[in-house]
Amino acid sequence: MIFIFAFLFLCANAAPQSQADRDAVITKYDSNNIGLDGYNFAYETSNRISQQEDGQLQNVGTDNESIAVRGQFSFVAPDGVTYTVNYIADENGFQPQGAHLPA
């Protein structure tokens, strides 16, 4: 999960930012993470970036214990097009899907 956040952070900071992006604020934030079983969160920003994610523990109490993550993020590109990525991250790796991504 840390890699996902690091990837998103690097992508967001690699492109030149407009004034609206620099001045963006979080307009909605929900989080449920008490450290047991799983978590979920969602946020939206004033520059139309959003993300939601759910994580659930799998194979609890075994040597194969892991977390399965399912989520979505979207953003508006400089050309005005909204891009959305749905993803799963589990024992099979990070699996993004989006209309703009190669199949």
mmCIF file of C-alpha atoms in Angstrom:
data_model
loop_
_atom_site.group_PDB
_atom_site.id
_atom_site.type_symbol
_atom_site.label_atom_id
_atom_site.label_comp_id
_atom_site.label_asym_id
_atom_site.label_seq_id
_atom_site.Cartn_x
_atom_site.Cartn_y
_atom_site.Cartn_z
ATOM 1 C CA MET A 1 0.000 0.000 0.000
ATOM 2 C CA ILE A 2 2.885 2.353 0.721
ATOM 3 C CA PHE A 3 4.049 1.860 -2.858
ATOM 4 C CA ILE A 4 0.649 2.908 -4.196
ATOM 5 C CA PHE A 5 0.674 6.142 -2.224
ATOM 6 C CA ALA A 6 4.290 6.828 -3.177
ATOM 7 C CA PHE A 7 3.476 6.225 -6.849
ATOM 8 C CA LEU A 8 0.480 8.572 -6.740
ATOM 9 C CA PHE A 9 2.495 11.216 -4.899
ATOM 10 C CA LEU A 10 5.324 11.072 -7.432
ATOM 11 C CA CYS A 11 2.932 11.226 -10.381
ATOM 12 C CA ALA A 12 1.082 14.183 -8.925
ATOM 13 C CA ASN A 13 4.277 16.095 -8.242
ATOM 14 C CA ALA A 14 6.049 15.253 -11.507
ATOM 15 C CA ALA A 15 3.775 17.359 -13.703
ATOM 16 C CA PRO A 16 3.776 21.162 -13.664
ATOM 17 C CA GLN A 17 1.040 22.372 -11.363
ATOM 18 C CA SER A 18 -1.451 25.112 -12.095
ATOM 19 C CA GLN A 19 -2.390 27.709 -9.499
ATOM 20 C CA ALA A 20 -5.644 25.799 -8.870
ATOM 21 C CA ASP A 21 -3.629 22.659 -8.119
ATOM 22 C CA ARG A 22 -1.260 24.499 -5.788
ATOM 23 C CA ASP A 23 -4.188 26.067 -3.936
ATOM 24 C CA ALA A 24 -6.296 22.889 -3.788
ATOM 25 C CA VAL A 25 -7.881 21.938 -0.493
ATOM 26 C CA ILE A 26 -9.526 18.772 0.735
ATOM 27 C CA THR A 27 -13.287 19.244 0.536
ATOM 28 C CA LYS A 28 -14.351 15.819 1.814
ATOM 29 C CA TYR A 29 -12.557 13.177 3.855
ATOM 30 C CA ASP A 30 -13.861 9.994 5.449
ATOM 31 C CA SER A 31 -11.733 7.343 7.111
ATOM 32 C CA ASN A 32 -12.402 4.184 9.084
ATOM 33 C CA ASN A 33 -9.231 2.552 10.349
ATOM 34 C CA ILE A 34 -9.096 1.232 13.875
ATOM 35 C CA GLY A 35 -6.325 -1.214 13.056
ATOM 36 C CA LEU A 36 -8.501 -4.328 13.004
ATOM 37 C CA ASP A 37 -9.653 -6.422 10.044
ATOM 38 C CA GLY A 38 -9.385 -3.708 7.413
ATOM 39 C CA TYR A 39 -9.900 -0.073 6.581
ATOM 40 C CA ASN A 40 -11.566 2.302 4.167
ATOM 41 C CA PHE A 41 -11.142 5.927 3.234
ATOM 42 C CA ALA A 42 -12.327 8.428 0.672
ATOM 43 C CA TYR A 43 -11.443 12.010 -0.153
ATOM 44 C CA GLU A 44 -12.189 14.727 -2.678
ATOM 45 C CA THR A 45 -10.285 17.920 -3.405
ATOM 46 C CA SER A 46 -11.294 21.305 -4.751
ATOM 47 C CA ASN A 47 -9.410 20.625 -8.003
ATOM 48 C CA ARG A 48 -11.520 17.509 -8.687
ATOM 49 C CA ILE A 49 -9.155 14.794 -7.537
ATOM 50 C CA SER A 50 -10.785 11.953 -5.641
ATOM 51 C CA GLN A 51 -9.908 8.559 -4.260
ATOM 52 C CA GLN A 52 -11.671 5.832 -2.364
ATOM 53 C CA GLU A 53 -10.151 2.626 -1.083
ATOM 54 C CA ASP A 54 -11.101 -0.431 0.966
ATOM 55 C CA GLY A 55 -8.654 -2.920 2.431
ATOM 56 C CA GLN A 56 -9.515 -6.260 4.017
ATOM 57 C CA LEU A 57 -7.309 -8.781 5.761
ATOM 58 C CA GLN A 58 -7.142 -12.148 4.027
ATOM 59 C CA ASN A 59 -6.131 -15.528 5.505
ATOM 60 C CA VAL A 60 -6.129 -14.098 9.038
ATOM 61 C CA GLY A 61 -3.954 -16.013 11.489
ATOM 62 C CA THR A 62 -2.104 -18.020 8.838
ATOM 63 C CA ASP A 63 1.357 -17.774 7.320
ATOM 64 C CA ASN A 64 -0.363 -16.392 4.202
ATOM 65 C CA GLU A 65 -2.022 -13.438 5.941
ATOM 66 C CA SER A 66 -2.223 -10.484 3.584
ATOM 67 C CA ILE A 67 -4.369 -7.518 2.724
ATOM 68 C CA ALA A 68 -6.552 -7.184 -0.346
ATOM 69 C CA VAL A 69 -7.143 -3.620 -1.497
ATOM 70 C CA ARG A 70 -9.797 -2.376 -3.892
ATOM 71 C CA GLY A 71 -10.153 1.240 -4.890
ATOM 72 C CA GLN A 72 -10.524 3.995 -7.420
ATOM 73 C CA PHE A 73 -8.974 7.377 -8.073
ATOM 74 C CA SER A 74 -9.745 10.062 -10.604
ATOM 75 C CA PHE A 75 -8.338 13.389 -11.683
ATOM 76 C CA VAL A 76 -8.867 16.001 -14.358
ATOM 77 C CA ALA A 77 -5.949 16.319 -16.781
ATOM 78 C CA PRO A 78 -4.784 19.688 -18.140
ATOM 79 C CA ASP A 79 -6.756 18.966 -21.345
ATOM 80 C CA GLY A 80 -9.982 18.835 -19.281
ATOM 81 C CA VAL A 81 -10.475 15.072 -19.580
ATOM 82 C CA THR A 82 -11.349 13.201 -16.380
ATOM 83 C CA TYR A 83 -9.344 10.008 -15.950
ATOM 84 C CA THR A 84 -10.490 7.260 -13.604
ATOM 85 C CA VAL A 85 -8.494 4.246 -12.504
ATOM 86 C CA ASN A 86 -10.076 1.306 -10.698
ATOM 87 C CA TYR A 87 -7.614 -1.002 -9.031
ATOM 88 C CA ILE A 88 -7.121 -4.140 -7.023
ATOM 89 C CA ALA A 89 -3.944 -4.859 -5.085
ATOM 90 C CA ASP A 90 -3.656 -8.317 -3.576
ATOM 91 C CA GLU A 91 -1.507 -11.443 -3.697
ATOM 92 C CA ASN A 92 -1.558 -11.095 -7.502
ATOM 93 C CA GLY A 93 -0.030 -7.602 -7.428
ATOM 94 C CA PHE A 94 -1.342 -4.179 -8.409
ATOM 95 C CA GLN A 95 -4.002 -4.476 -11.129
ATOM 96 C CA PRO A 96 -5.158 -1.097 -12.485
ATOM 97 C CA GLN A 97 -7.961 -0.713 -15.022
ATOM 98 C CA GLY A 98 -9.044 2.399 -16.875
ATOM 99 C CA ALA A 99 -10.382 3.350 -20.289
ATOM 100 C CA HIS A 100 -7.124 5.213 -20.997
ATOM 101 C CA LEU A 101 -4.838 2.311 -19.975
ATOM 102 C CA PRO A 102 -3.621 -0.371 -22.380
ATOM 103 C CA ALA A 103 -5.442 -3.688 -22.007
#
